[in-house]
Coordinates of C-alpha atoms in Angstrom, one line a residue:
M1 CA -0.2 -0.4 0.0
Q2 CA 0.8 3.3 -0.7
T3 CA 2.6 5.3 2.7
Y4 CA 3.3 8.8 2.9
S5 CA 6.3 10.5 4.3
N6 CA 6.2 15.1 5.4
Y7 CA 5.0 17.0 2.6
I8 CA 6.8 19.2 1.2
V9 CA 5.4 21.9 -0.7
T10 CA 7.4 24.2 -3.2
E11 CA 6.1 27.7 -4.9
M12 CA 6.1 26.6 -8.7
A13 CA 3.3 27.6 -11.5
E14 CA -0.1 28.2 -9.8
K15 CA 1.0 27.2 -6.0
L16 CA 1.6 23.2 -7.3
E17 CA 2.8 21.4 -4.4
V18 CA 5.2 18.6 -4.9
K19 CA 4.6 15.9 -2.9
E20 CA 7.1 13.7 -1.1
L21 CA 6.1 9.6 -1.4
D22 CA 8.0 6.6 -0.2
Q23 CA 6.5 5.2 -3.1
V24 CA 4.7 5.3 -5.9
V25 CA 3.5 2.0 -8.3
V26 CA 2.7 3.6 -12.2
R27 CA 1.4 1.6 -15.5
F28 CA 1.8 2.3 -19.0
S29 CA -0.9 0.6 -20.9
G30 CA -1.9 0.8 -25.1
D31 CA -1.5 -1.6 -28.2
S32 CA 1.7 -3.8 -27.9
G33 CA 2.7 -1.4 -31.0
D34 CA 2.6 1.5 -29.0
G35 CA 5.8 1.8 -27.2
M36 CA 4.7 0.8 -23.8
Q37 CA 7.5 -1.7 -22.8
L38 CA 10.1 1.3 -23.8
A39 CA 8.2 3.5 -22.4
G40 CA 8.1 2.1 -18.8
N41 CA 11.7 1.0 -19.1
I42 CA 13.1 4.4 -19.3
F43 CA 10.9 6.0 -16.7
S44 CA 12.5 2.5 -14.6
T45 CA 16.2 3.1 -15.8
V46 CA 16.1 7.2 -14.8
S47 CA 14.6 6.3 -11.4
A48 CA 17.5 4.0 -10.5
T49 CA 19.6 5.9 -11.9
V50 CA 18.4 8.4 -9.3
G51 CA 18.7 5.9 -6.1
N52 CA 15.1 5.0 -5.9
G53 CA 14.6 1.0 -5.5
I54 CA 12.7 -0.6 -7.9
S55 CA 10.4 -3.6 -9.6
T56 CA 9.0 -3.7 -13.0
F57 CA 6.5 -6.3 -14.7
P58 CA 6.2 -6.3 -18.1
D59 CA 2.5 -7.8 -19.1
Y60 CA 2.2 -8.5 -22.4
P61 CA -0.1 -10.4 -24.7
A62 CA 1.4 -13.5 -27.3
D63 CA -0.2 -12.8 -30.3
I64 CA 2.5 -11.4 -32.7
R65 CA 0.3 -8.4 -34.0
A66 CA -3.2 -8.1 -31.9
P67 CA -6.0 -5.9 -34.3
Q68 CA -5.4 -2.4 -33.1
G69 CA -7.1 -1.1 -30.2
S70 CA -8.6 -4.8 -29.8
L71 CA -8.8 -6.1 -26.3
T72 CA -6.6 -9.1 -26.4
G73 CA -4.2 -6.6 -28.0
V74 CA -3.4 -4.3 -25.1
S75 CA 0.2 -4.2 -23.7
G76 CA 1.0 -3.7 -19.6
F77 CA 4.3 -2.4 -17.9
Q78 CA 4.3 -1.9 -14.4
V79 CA 6.8 -0.1 -12.2
H80 CA 7.2 0.2 -8.3
I81 CA 9.3 3.1 -7.9
G82 CA 10.6 3.7 -3.8
A83 CA 12.5 5.8 -1.7
G84 CA 13.9 2.5 -0.2
K85 CA 13.9 -1.3 -1.3
V86 CA 10.9 -2.5 -3.0
Y87 CA 10.3 -5.9 -3.1
T88 CA 7.4 -6.2 -6.1
P89 CA 5.8 -4.4 -8.2
G90 CA 3.1 -3.5 -6.5
D91 CA -0.7 -4.7 -6.5
L92 CA -2.8 -2.1 -7.8
C93 CA -1.4 1.4 -9.9
D94 CA -1.5 4.8 -8.6
V95 CA -1.2 6.2 -12.1
L96 CA -2.4 4.5 -15.6
V97 CA -1.6 5.3 -18.6
A98 CA -4.3 4.7 -21.0
M99 CA -3.1 4.7 -24.8
N100 CA -6.6 3.7 -26.6
A101 CA -10.3 2.6 -25.1
A102 CA -9.1 -0.7 -25.1
A103 CA -6.4 -0.3 -22.7
L104 CA -8.7 1.9 -20.4
K105 CA -11.0 -0.6 -20.4
T106 CA -9.2 -3.7 -19.5
Q107 CA -6.6 -2.4 -17.8
L108 CA -8.4 -0.8 -15.0
K109 CA -8.6 -3.2 -13.1
Y110 CA -5.0 -2.8 -11.7
S111 CA -5.3 0.5 -11.0
K112 CA -6.3 1.8 -7.1
P113 CA -9.6 3.4 -6.8
Q114 CA -8.5 6.9 -6.2
A115 CA -5.9 6.6 -9.1
T116 CA -4.7 9.2 -11.4
I117 CA -5.6 8.1 -15.2
I118 CA -3.9 9.6 -18.2
I119 CA -5.8 9.0 -21.4
D120 CA -4.8 10.2 -25.3
T121 CA -8.7 11.6 -25.9
D122 CA -7.5 11.5 -29.9
S123 CA -8.1 7.2 -29.3
F124 CA -11.3 7.3 -27.7
G125 CA -13.8 7.4 -30.5
P126 CA -16.3 5.6 -32.0
N127 CA -14.4 3.2 -33.6
D128 CA -12.3 2.7 -30.7
L129 CA -14.9 2.9 -27.8
K130 CA -16.7 0.2 -30.7
K131 CA -13.5 -2.1 -31.0
A132 CA -13.4 -1.9 -27.3
A133 CA -17.1 -3.1 -26.9
F134 CA -18.0 0.5 -25.0
E135 CA -21.9 0.2 -25.1
T136 CA -22.0 4.3 -25.4
D137 CA -19.9 7.4 -25.6
D138 CA -19.8 7.8 -22.8
Y139 CA -16.3 5.7 -21.4
L140 CA -15.8 7.5 -18.4
G141 CA -19.3 7.3 -16.5
E142 CA -19.7 3.3 -18.3
L143 CA -16.8 2.1 -16.2
G144 CA -17.3 4.1 -13.1
I145 CA -14.4 6.7 -13.1
D146 CA -14.4 10.0 -11.8
P147 CA -13.4 12.4 -14.4
D148 CA -11.5 15.1 -11.5
R149 CA -8.8 11.7 -11.3
V150 CA -8.6 11.7 -15.6
V151 CA -6.1 13.8 -16.9
Q152 CA -7.9 13.6 -21.2
C153 CA -5.2 15.0 -23.5
P154 CA -4.6 14.9 -26.9
L155 CA -1.9 13.4 -27.1
T156 CA -2.0 12.2 -30.6
T157 CA -3.0 15.3 -32.0
M158 CA -0.5 17.2 -29.7
V159 CA 2.4 14.9 -31.6
K160 CA 1.8 15.3 -34.6
D161 CA 2.0 19.4 -34.2
C162 CA 5.3 18.5 -32.4
L163 CA 7.3 16.9 -35.0
A164 CA 5.1 18.5 -38.3
D165 CA 8.3 20.0 -38.9
T166 CA 10.6 17.3 -38.8
G167 CA 9.5 16.0 -42.2
M168 CA 8.9 12.7 -40.5
D169 CA 5.7 9.7 -42.3
N170 CA 2.5 9.6 -40.2
K171 CA 3.5 6.3 -39.5
A172 CA 6.6 7.1 -38.0
V173 CA 4.9 10.2 -36.0
L174 CA 2.5 7.9 -34.4
K175 CA 5.2 5.8 -33.3
C176 CA 6.5 9.3 -30.7
R177 CA 3.0 9.0 -28.9
N178 CA 4.3 6.8 -26.4
M179 CA 7.2 9.6 -25.7
F180 CA 4.8 12.3 -24.9
A181 CA 3.2 9.9 -22.3
L182 CA 6.3 9.4 -20.7
G183 CA 7.1 12.8 -20.6
L184 CA 3.8 13.7 -18.8
V185 CA 4.6 10.4 -16.1
C186 CA 8.0 12.7 -15.4
W187 CA 6.3 16.0 -14.9
L188 CA 4.2 14.1 -12.7
F189 CA 7.1 12.6 -11.0
D190 CA 9.8 15.9 -11.0
R191 CA 12.3 13.8 -12.9
D192 CA 15.3 15.1 -14.8
L193 CA 14.5 15.3 -18.8
N194 CA 18.6 15.4 -18.9
L195 CA 18.3 11.4 -17.8
V196 CA 15.9 10.7 -20.2
A197 CA 17.8 12.4 -23.1
N198 CA 20.9 10.7 -22.3
F199 CA 19.0 7.3 -22.4
L200 CA 17.7 8.2 -25.9
R201 CA 20.6 9.5 -27.4
D202 CA 22.3 6.3 -26.2
K203 CA 20.0 4.1 -27.4
F204 CA 19.5 5.9 -31.1
A205 CA 23.1 6.5 -31.2
K206 CA 23.0 5.0 -35.0
K207 CA 20.0 6.9 -35.4
P208 CA 20.7 10.5 -33.8
A209 CA 17.5 12.1 -35.6
I210 CA 15.2 9.8 -34.3
A211 CA 17.1 10.7 -31.0
E212 CA 16.4 13.9 -30.6
N213 CA 13.1 14.0 -32.2
N214 CA 11.7 11.9 -29.8
I215 CA 13.8 14.0 -27.0
K216 CA 11.5 16.8 -28.4
V217 CA 8.4 14.7 -27.6
V218 CA 9.5 14.0 -23.9
Q219 CA 9.5 17.9 -23.9
A220 CA 6.6 18.6 -25.1
G221 CA 4.9 15.8 -22.8
Y222 CA 6.5 17.6 -19.5
D223 CA 5.6 20.9 -20.5
Y224 CA 1.7 20.2 -20.9
G225 CA 1.6 18.7 -17.8
H226 CA 3.4 22.1 -16.4
N227 CA 1.5 24.5 -17.8
T228 CA -2.2 22.7 -18.1
H229 CA -2.5 20.4 -14.4
S230 CA -5.6 20.7 -12.6
S231 CA -6.2 21.9 -9.2
A232 CA -6.6 17.7 -8.8
V233 CA -3.4 16.4 -9.9
N234 CA -0.1 16.9 -7.8
V235 CA 3.7 16.4 -8.6
Y236 CA 5.2 13.7 -6.7
R237 CA 9.1 13.5 -5.4
I238 CA 10.4 10.1 -4.0
E239 CA 14.2 10.8 -2.5
S240 CA 16.2 8.0 -2.9
K241 CA 16.7 6.6 0.8
H242 CA 20.0 3.7 -0.2
K243 CA 22.1 2.0 2.1
E244 CA 24.9 1.1 0.4
P245 CA 26.3 3.2 -1.9
G246 CA 27.9 2.5 -5.3
R247 CA 27.0 2.5 -9.0
Y248 CA 23.4 0.6 -9.6
M249 CA 21.9 0.5 -12.8
D250 CA 18.2 -0.7 -13.8
I251 CA 18.6 -4.1 -14.9
T252 CA 15.8 -7.3 -16.1
G253 CA 16.6 -10.5 -14.9
N254 CA 17.3 -11.9 -18.3
K255 CA 20.4 -9.2 -19.0
A256 CA 21.3 -9.9 -15.1
T257 CA 21.5 -13.7 -15.4
A258 CA 23.8 -13.1 -18.8
Y259 CA 26.5 -10.8 -17.0
G260 CA 26.4 -13.3 -14.4
F261 CA 27.6 -15.9 -17.0
I262 CA 30.2 -13.5 -18.2
A263 CA 31.2 -13.1 -14.9
A264 CA 31.9 -16.5 -13.8
A265 CA 33.7 -17.4 -17.2
E266 CA 36.1 -14.8 -16.5
K267 CA 36.2 -15.4 -12.6
A268 CA 37.3 -19.6 -14.2
G269 CA 39.4 -18.5 -17.0
L270 CA 37.5 -20.0 -19.6
K271 CA 35.6 -18.9 -22.5
L272 CA 31.9 -18.7 -22.4
Y273 CA 29.7 -20.5 -24.5
L274 CA 26.0 -20.1 -25.1
G275 CA 23.9 -22.6 -27.7
S276 CA 20.4 -22.1 -27.7
Y277 CA 17.0 -22.0 -29.7
P278 CA 15.0 -19.0 -29.3
I279 CA 12.3 -19.4 -27.2
T280 CA 10.0 -16.9 -25.1
P281 CA 10.8 -15.8 -22.6
A282 CA 14.5 -16.7 -22.2
T283 CA 15.4 -15.4 -25.9
D284 CA 16.8 -12.5 -24.5
V285 CA 19.6 -14.2 -22.4
L286 CA 20.5 -15.1 -26.4
H287 CA 20.3 -11.6 -27.8
E288 CA 22.7 -9.8 -24.5
L289 CA 25.3 -12.6 -24.6
S290 CA 25.9 -12.2 -28.5
K291 CA 26.9 -8.5 -28.1
H292 CA 29.4 -9.6 -26.2
K293 CA 32.6 -11.6 -28.2
S294 CA 34.7 -9.1 -27.4
L295 CA 35.2 -10.7 -23.6
G296 CA 35.3 -14.5 -24.6
V297 CA 31.7 -15.3 -25.5
T298 CA 30.6 -17.6 -28.5
T299 CA 27.0 -17.7 -29.2
V300 CA 25.0 -19.8 -31.4
Q301 CA 21.7 -20.3 -32.6
C302 CA 21.1 -23.5 -32.7
E303 CA 18.2 -25.6 -35.0
D304 CA 16.5 -26.7 -32.6
E305 CA 16.7 -27.2 -28.6
I306 CA 18.3 -30.8 -28.4
S307 CA 21.1 -29.3 -30.8
G308 CA 21.5 -26.1 -28.2
C309 CA 22.2 -28.3 -25.4
A310 CA 24.2 -30.6 -27.3
S311 CA 26.3 -27.8 -28.4
A312 CA 27.1 -26.7 -25.0
L313 CA 28.0 -29.8 -23.7
G314 CA 30.6 -30.1 -26.3
A315 CA 31.5 -27.2 -25.6
S316 CA 32.4 -28.2 -21.9
F317 CA 34.0 -31.4 -23.0
A318 CA 36.6 -29.2 -24.8
G319 CA 36.9 -27.1 -22.2
A320 CA 34.9 -24.2 -22.0
L321 CA 31.9 -23.0 -19.9
G322 CA 28.7 -24.2 -21.7
V323 CA 25.1 -23.0 -21.2
T324 CA 22.1 -23.5 -22.6
S325 CA 18.8 -21.3 -22.0
T326 CA 15.7 -22.3 -22.6
S327 CA 11.9 -22.4 -20.6
G328 CA 9.8 -25.3 -19.9
P329 CA 9.0 -26.9 -22.9
G330 CA 13.1 -26.7 -24.5
I331 CA 13.4 -28.6 -21.1
C332 CA 11.3 -31.4 -22.1
L333 CA 13.6 -32.0 -25.6
K334 CA 17.3 -31.0 -23.6
S335 CA 16.6 -34.1 -21.3
E336 CA 18.3 -36.4 -23.2
A337 CA 21.6 -34.0 -23.3
M338 CA 21.7 -33.1 -19.6
N339 CA 21.1 -36.9 -18.8
L340 CA 24.2 -37.4 -21.1
A341 CA 26.3 -34.5 -18.8
V342 CA 25.2 -36.5 -15.6
I343 CA 26.9 -39.7 -16.6
M344 CA 29.2 -38.0 -18.6
E345 CA 29.9 -35.5 -15.1
L346 CA 30.7 -32.6 -17.7
P347 CA 29.9 -28.9 -16.2
L348 CA 27.1 -27.8 -17.8
V349 CA 24.3 -25.0 -16.8
V350 CA 20.9 -25.2 -18.4
L351 CA 19.3 -22.3 -17.5
D352 CA 15.1 -22.8 -17.5
V353 CA 13.1 -19.5 -17.8
Q354 CA 9.6 -20.8 -16.7
R355 CA 6.4 -19.9 -18.6
G356 CA 3.1 -20.6 -18.4
G357 CA 2.3 -24.0 -19.5
P358 CA 1.3 -27.1 -20.1
A359 CA 2.7 -27.6 -24.1
T360 CA 2.7 -24.0 -25.4
G361 CA 0.2 -23.0 -22.8
L362 CA 1.0 -19.0 -21.7
P363 CA 4.3 -18.2 -23.5
T364 CA 4.9 -14.7 -22.4
K365 CA 2.9 -15.5 -18.8
S366 CA 4.9 -16.7 -15.5
E367 CA 4.9 -19.8 -13.5
Q368 CA 6.9 -22.2 -10.6
T369 CA 5.6 -25.7 -12.4
D370 CA 9.0 -26.5 -13.7
L371 CA 10.1 -27.8 -10.3
L372 CA 9.7 -31.2 -10.1
Q373 CA 10.7 -31.7 -14.1
V374 CA 14.2 -30.1 -13.8
L375 CA 14.4 -32.2 -10.0
F376 CA 13.4 -35.8 -11.3
G377 CA 12.7 -35.2 -15.0
R378 CA 14.6 -37.9 -16.7
N379 CA 15.3 -41.7 -16.9
G380 CA 17.5 -43.6 -14.5
E381 CA 19.3 -41.6 -11.4
S382 CA 20.0 -38.9 -12.9
P383 CA 21.1 -36.5 -9.8
M384 CA 21.3 -32.5 -11.0
P385 CA 21.6 -29.5 -8.3
V386 CA 18.5 -26.9 -9.4
L387 CA 19.2 -23.1 -7.9
A388 CA 16.5 -20.4 -8.7
A389 CA 17.0 -16.7 -8.6
T390 CA 15.1 -15.0 -5.9
S391 CA 14.9 -11.2 -7.9
P392 CA 15.9 -9.5 -11.8
A393 CA 19.4 -8.9 -9.7
D394 CA 19.6 -12.1 -8.1
C395 CA 19.6 -13.3 -11.1
F396 CA 23.5 -12.3 -11.9
D397 CA 24.2 -14.3 -8.5
A398 CA 22.2 -17.2 -8.9
A399 CA 23.8 -17.6 -12.8
F400 CA 27.4 -17.3 -11.1
Q401 CA 26.9 -19.3 -8.5
A402 CA 25.4 -22.1 -11.0
C403 CA 28.4 -22.0 -13.5
K404 CA 30.8 -22.1 -9.6
I405 CA 29.2 -25.3 -9.2
A406 CA 28.9 -27.0 -11.9
L407 CA 32.3 -26.3 -12.8
E408 CA 33.7 -27.0 -9.4
H409 CA 31.6 -30.2 -9.3
M410 CA 32.0 -31.4 -12.7
T411 CA 27.9 -31.6 -12.9
P412 CA 25.0 -30.2 -14.9
V413 CA 22.8 -27.0 -12.9
V414 CA 19.3 -26.3 -13.6
L415 CA 19.2 -22.4 -13.0
L416 CA 15.4 -21.8 -12.7
T417 CA 13.8 -18.2 -13.4
D418 CA 10.5 -17.4 -14.8
A419 CA 8.6 -14.8 -16.8
Y420 CA 8.1 -12.4 -14.2
I421 CA 11.9 -11.9 -13.0
A422 CA 13.5 -12.2 -16.2
N423 CA 11.5 -9.8 -17.8
G424 CA 10.6 -7.7 -14.8
S425 CA 13.7 -5.6 -13.8
G426 CA 14.9 -3.4 -10.0
A427 CA 17.7 -2.1 -9.3
F428 CA 21.5 -3.6 -9.4
R429 CA 24.5 -2.3 -7.9
L430 CA 27.1 -2.9 -9.9
P431 CA 29.6 -5.7 -8.3
E432 CA 33.0 -5.9 -7.8
M433 CA 35.1 -8.6 -10.3
A434 CA 38.2 -8.7 -7.2
K435 CA 35.1 -9.1 -5.0
L436 CA 33.2 -12.1 -6.2
D437 CA 34.2 -16.0 -5.4
N438 CA 37.2 -17.4 -6.8
I439 CA 36.3 -20.4 -9.6
T440 CA 38.7 -23.4 -9.4
P441 CA 37.8 -26.3 -12.0
P442 CA 39.0 -29.6 -10.6
Y443 CA 41.7 -30.2 -13.2
V444 CA 43.5 -33.1 -13.4
P445 CA 46.8 -33.2 -11.8
E446 CA 50.3 -32.9 -13.6
E447 CA 51.8 -35.8 -11.6
L448 CA 48.8 -38.3 -12.5
K449 CA 50.3 -38.1 -16.1
G450 CA 50.0 -41.9 -17.4
K451 CA 47.7 -42.8 -14.6
W452 CA 45.0 -41.4 -15.0
T453 CA 41.8 -42.8 -15.6
P454 CA 38.6 -40.8 -16.6
Y455 CA 36.4 -41.1 -13.4
M456 CA 39.4 -41.2 -11.0
R457 CA 37.8 -38.6 -7.9
A458 CA 38.9 -35.6 -5.4
E459 CA 38.5 -35.9 -2.3
N460 CA 35.2 -34.1 -2.2
G461 CA 34.0 -37.2 -5.0
T462 CA 34.6 -34.6 -8.0
R463 CA 35.5 -36.3 -11.0
Y464 CA 39.0 -35.2 -12.5
W465 CA 38.6 -32.5 -15.3
A466 CA 41.4 -33.6 -18.2
V467 CA 40.7 -31.2 -21.0
P468 CA 41.4 -33.0 -24.9
G469 CA 44.6 -32.1 -26.1
R470 CA 46.2 -32.0 -23.0
E471 CA 49.4 -34.7 -23.7
G472 CA 49.8 -37.9 -21.2
F473 CA 45.8 -37.7 -20.4
T474 CA 43.9 -39.5 -23.5
H475 CA 40.6 -40.7 -23.0
I476 CA 37.0 -41.6 -24.4
L477 CA 33.5 -40.3 -22.0
G478 CA 29.8 -41.0 -23.4
G479 CA 26.4 -42.7 -22.3
L480 CA 27.6 -45.9 -21.8
E481 CA 28.4 -46.8 -18.0
K482 CA 32.1 -47.2 -17.3
D483 CA 34.2 -48.6 -15.1
S484 CA 35.0 -46.3 -12.2
D485 CA 38.7 -47.7 -11.8
T486 CA 39.4 -48.1 -15.5
G487 CA 37.1 -45.9 -17.6
A488 CA 35.8 -48.6 -19.8
I489 CA 32.8 -50.0 -21.0
S490 CA 30.9 -51.3 -18.0
T491 CA 28.0 -53.8 -17.2
N492 CA 28.9 -55.1 -14.0
P493 CA 25.8 -54.8 -11.4
E494 CA 28.2 -53.9 -8.4
N495 CA 30.5 -51.4 -10.6
H496 CA 27.0 -49.4 -11.5
D497 CA 25.5 -49.3 -8.5
L498 CA 28.7 -47.6 -7.3
M499 CA 28.5 -45.3 -10.1
T500 CA 25.4 -44.6 -9.0
R501 CA 26.2 -43.9 -5.9
L502 CA 29.1 -42.1 -6.4
R503 CA 27.7 -39.8 -8.6
Q504 CA 24.3 -39.1 -6.0
Q505 CA 27.5 -38.4 -3.4
K506 CA 29.1 -36.2 -5.2
I507 CA 25.9 -33.7 -5.2
D508 CA 25.3 -34.5 -2.0
N509 CA 28.5 -33.2 -1.1
I510 CA 27.7 -29.8 -2.4
Q511 CA 28.1 -27.1 0.4
V512 CA 25.5 -24.3 0.1
P513 CA 24.4 -21.6 2.4
D514 CA 22.2 -22.3 5.0
L515 CA 18.5 -21.6 4.8
D516 CA 17.7 -18.3 6.3
V517 CA 15.1 -16.8 8.0
E518 CA 13.3 -13.2 8.3
G519 CA 11.0 -11.5 10.7
D520 CA 10.0 -12.9 13.9
V521 CA 12.5 -15.8 13.8
A522 CA 12.3 -16.6 17.3
D523 CA 8.8 -17.0 18.2
A524 CA 7.1 -16.6 14.8
D525 CA 3.4 -18.3 15.2
L526 CA 3.6 -19.1 11.1
L527 CA 6.7 -19.3 8.4
V528 CA 5.9 -18.4 5.4
V529 CA 7.8 -20.8 2.3
G530 CA 8.5 -20.0 -0.8
F531 CA 10.8 -20.2 -3.3
G532 CA 12.9 -18.6 -6.4
S533 CA 10.8 -15.7 -7.5
T534 CA 8.0 -14.7 -5.0
Y535 CA 10.4 -13.9 -2.6
G536 CA 8.5 -9.9 -3.2
H537 CA 6.0 -10.8 -2.8
L538 CA 6.3 -13.3 0.4
H539 CA 8.1 -10.7 2.7
S540 CA 5.8 -7.8 1.9
A541 CA 2.9 -10.1 2.6
M542 CA 4.8 -10.5 6.2
D543 CA 5.7 -7.2 7.0
E544 CA 2.0 -6.1 6.5
L545 CA 0.9 -9.1 8.6
H546 CA 3.5 -7.7 10.9
G547 CA 1.7 -4.6 10.8
K548 CA -1.4 -6.0 12.1
G549 CA 0.4 -7.6 15.0
Y550 CA 1.4 -11.1 14.0
K551 CA 4.5 -13.1 14.8
V552 CA 5.5 -13.8 11.2
A553 CA 8.8 -15.2 9.8
Q554 CA 10.1 -16.1 6.0
A555 CA 12.4 -18.9 4.5
Q556 CA 12.7 -18.8 0.5
F557 CA 14.7 -21.3 -1.2
K558 CA 17.2 -20.8 -3.6
Y559 CA 19.2 -23.8 -3.8
L560 CA 16.4 -26.8 -3.6
N561 CA 19.1 -29.4 -4.7
P562 CA 21.1 -30.1 -2.1
L563 CA 18.6 -28.2 0.3
P564 CA 20.7 -26.2 3.1
K565 CA 21.9 -28.1 5.7
N566 CA 19.4 -27.0 8.2
T567 CA 16.0 -26.9 6.4
A568 CA 14.4 -30.3 8.7
A569 CA 15.5 -27.9 11.3
V570 CA 13.8 -24.7 9.5
L571 CA 10.8 -26.5 8.8
K572 CA 9.9 -27.9 11.9
K573 CA 10.7 -25.5 14.8
Y574 CA 7.3 -23.7 14.1
K575 CA 4.0 -24.3 14.9
K576 CA 2.8 -23.6 11.8
V577 CA 4.1 -23.2 8.1
V578 CA 2.7 -22.5 5.2
V579 CA 4.1 -23.0 1.2
A580 CA 3.2 -20.7 -1.0
E581 CA 4.0 -21.7 -4.8
Q582 CA 2.6 -20.7 -8.0
N583 CA 2.1 -24.5 -9.1
M584 CA -0.2 -26.8 -7.3
G585 CA 1.9 -27.6 -4.6
Q586 CA 5.2 -28.9 -6.0
L587 CA 7.8 -27.6 -3.7
A588 CA 5.6 -28.9 -0.7
A589 CA 6.0 -32.3 -1.8
Y590 CA 9.4 -32.4 -2.2
L591 CA 9.4 -30.8 1.3
R592 CA 7.2 -33.7 2.2
M593 CA 9.5 -36.5 0.7
K594 CA 12.9 -34.7 2.2
V595 CA 11.9 -34.2 5.5
D596 CA 10.0 -36.9 7.9
N597 CA 6.6 -35.5 9.0
F598 CA 6.6 -32.4 7.8
V599 CA 3.0 -31.5 6.6
P600 CA 2.2 -27.7 5.8
Y601 CA -0.2 -25.8 4.7
Q602 CA -0.5 -24.9 1.1
F603 CA -1.0 -21.8 -1.3
N604 CA -1.2 -22.0 -4.7
Q605 CA -2.3 -20.2 -7.8
V606 CA -1.7 -20.8 -11.4
K607 CA -2.7 -17.7 -13.2
G608 CA 0.3 -16.9 -15.0
Q609 CA 0.5 -13.5 -12.6
P610 CA 2.3 -12.8 -9.4
F611 CA 0.9 -13.2 -6.2
V612 CA -1.3 -10.2 -5.0
V613 CA 0.1 -9.6 -1.8
E614 CA -3.2 -8.3 -0.2
E615 CA -4.3 -12.1 -1.5
L616 CA -1.5 -13.5 0.4
V617 CA -2.6 -11.5 3.4
K618 CA -5.9 -12.5 4.2
A619 CA -5.1 -16.2 3.1
F620 CA -1.8 -16.1 5.3
E621 CA -4.5 -14.4 8.4
D622 CA -7.5 -17.4 8.0
I623 CA -4.5 -20.0 8.7
L624 CA -3.0 -18.3 11.5
K625 CA -6.5 -17.4 13.0
K626 CA -7.4 -21.2 12.9

């Protein structure tokens, strides 16, 4: 919920108030071609640059291009900015930008009753209202909206007037409408337009005329707000209160993941190879890594998911850091090559950006439904470490740690993110390479030359790594079971039992951090448990329950296999435990399997959308009252 700090009033034109807020939520919405994602990204980037905490949520349809002005073609971008740390994109917005009638009709449900609404009146004509299934031309009355909280702006007309002398064609002019809306929102939140201009000049560095025209439109939107504001609309300022000094940027989860892979390869002194097949919502990782050839990154867009994984495994065999990226449907196809990595005991990182399923399901929506698939979805006993990133910024550390585990323990590793945190963004403090963990692969010692065999192991049970071409360490790996001593193909029952146990023990030996508990650690009446991307929503629900006087704690799993050593102790410490996840209970089932006599309450939703904090609070409060 929005909270207010002390109001600050300054003198502006017509005695306009500048009110200081702790946090605010803005939602941009319009046709998929209206550039709402770009406008939202620029606003969030500018906010992160000045030190605000941010959390974003892009919400767009799966249609390649729905009919213009249709209800199914609306794209949204929600950004939550705050003076301090922000955990979620917010349940409901304080400001809604609706670029057409369909956007207003479909997105109004995401706004607060008192929200300020900005509309382009030029996109509310008879045909627009008909496409949006309005029954009358009184669209505000039909939706029950108070006109006093609506900024009704002839946005399209003003953009055309602004760019009339530029020589741009009508289609190009209309593409700039999003920048006028951005300028108006920047006025509303007292943003420095120089930061917007810098962003646009950088984005359109090869097309300076386009950059300058967009900057001109942003300024026009800002001036419109400044000169025509009503008494019902105020300007707001959100001061930054970062606890840790450093350089910050607005970063999406996919970009942070890509950077984590690059950082891990550099710390390990290896080339980075990504074999990938384009799939929503993971493709941005391929796009980002393809920009960094100068850092020793090789990317290959393969013909299918199978070859993407197999080629990454080949790169690892050759001595590189092999990575492959996909979503749930791709995991199904990659499973055979992942299994090959298990029996060959080679490092491989498999990124699974989860989306709604089954099958093609909801390609642009978010779920946590791949957990059991990545834990167990392979033939034979095939243990594999699994991590889950908790936020867009945490994707960097999760990717780095996934690579570290893969390289130091000679194993494939699955990194789970999902569409929500992969496409969403947050304020990211740029890390210092010198402070990142060292990564030391278990290369076979030179003193074993001449007597080494492929499955000879170090003290922690990890197979030694011999890079092909190293003199005296010729070897063969493959998908058939091998003798633990000689490395030759073996069907011996006792040897297979031994190798199965050695592969499992190697995973069990991986040291992961203890499960952290936040909140009322000592005496909580309810422990809220989740994994991965639900961290922010569950944390916010815990905070609201604290405000109501309840004793609540939270434990969020980032390391899922192996589980933290203190998992059982934590889960059995509290009187009531609820496991909340965006599936039908996969984590709860897994924990019941791993922890004796553990029977938690469950909160499960599979809507393709992030949790709503208000719904979590009500559900957890009901459990507390039982």
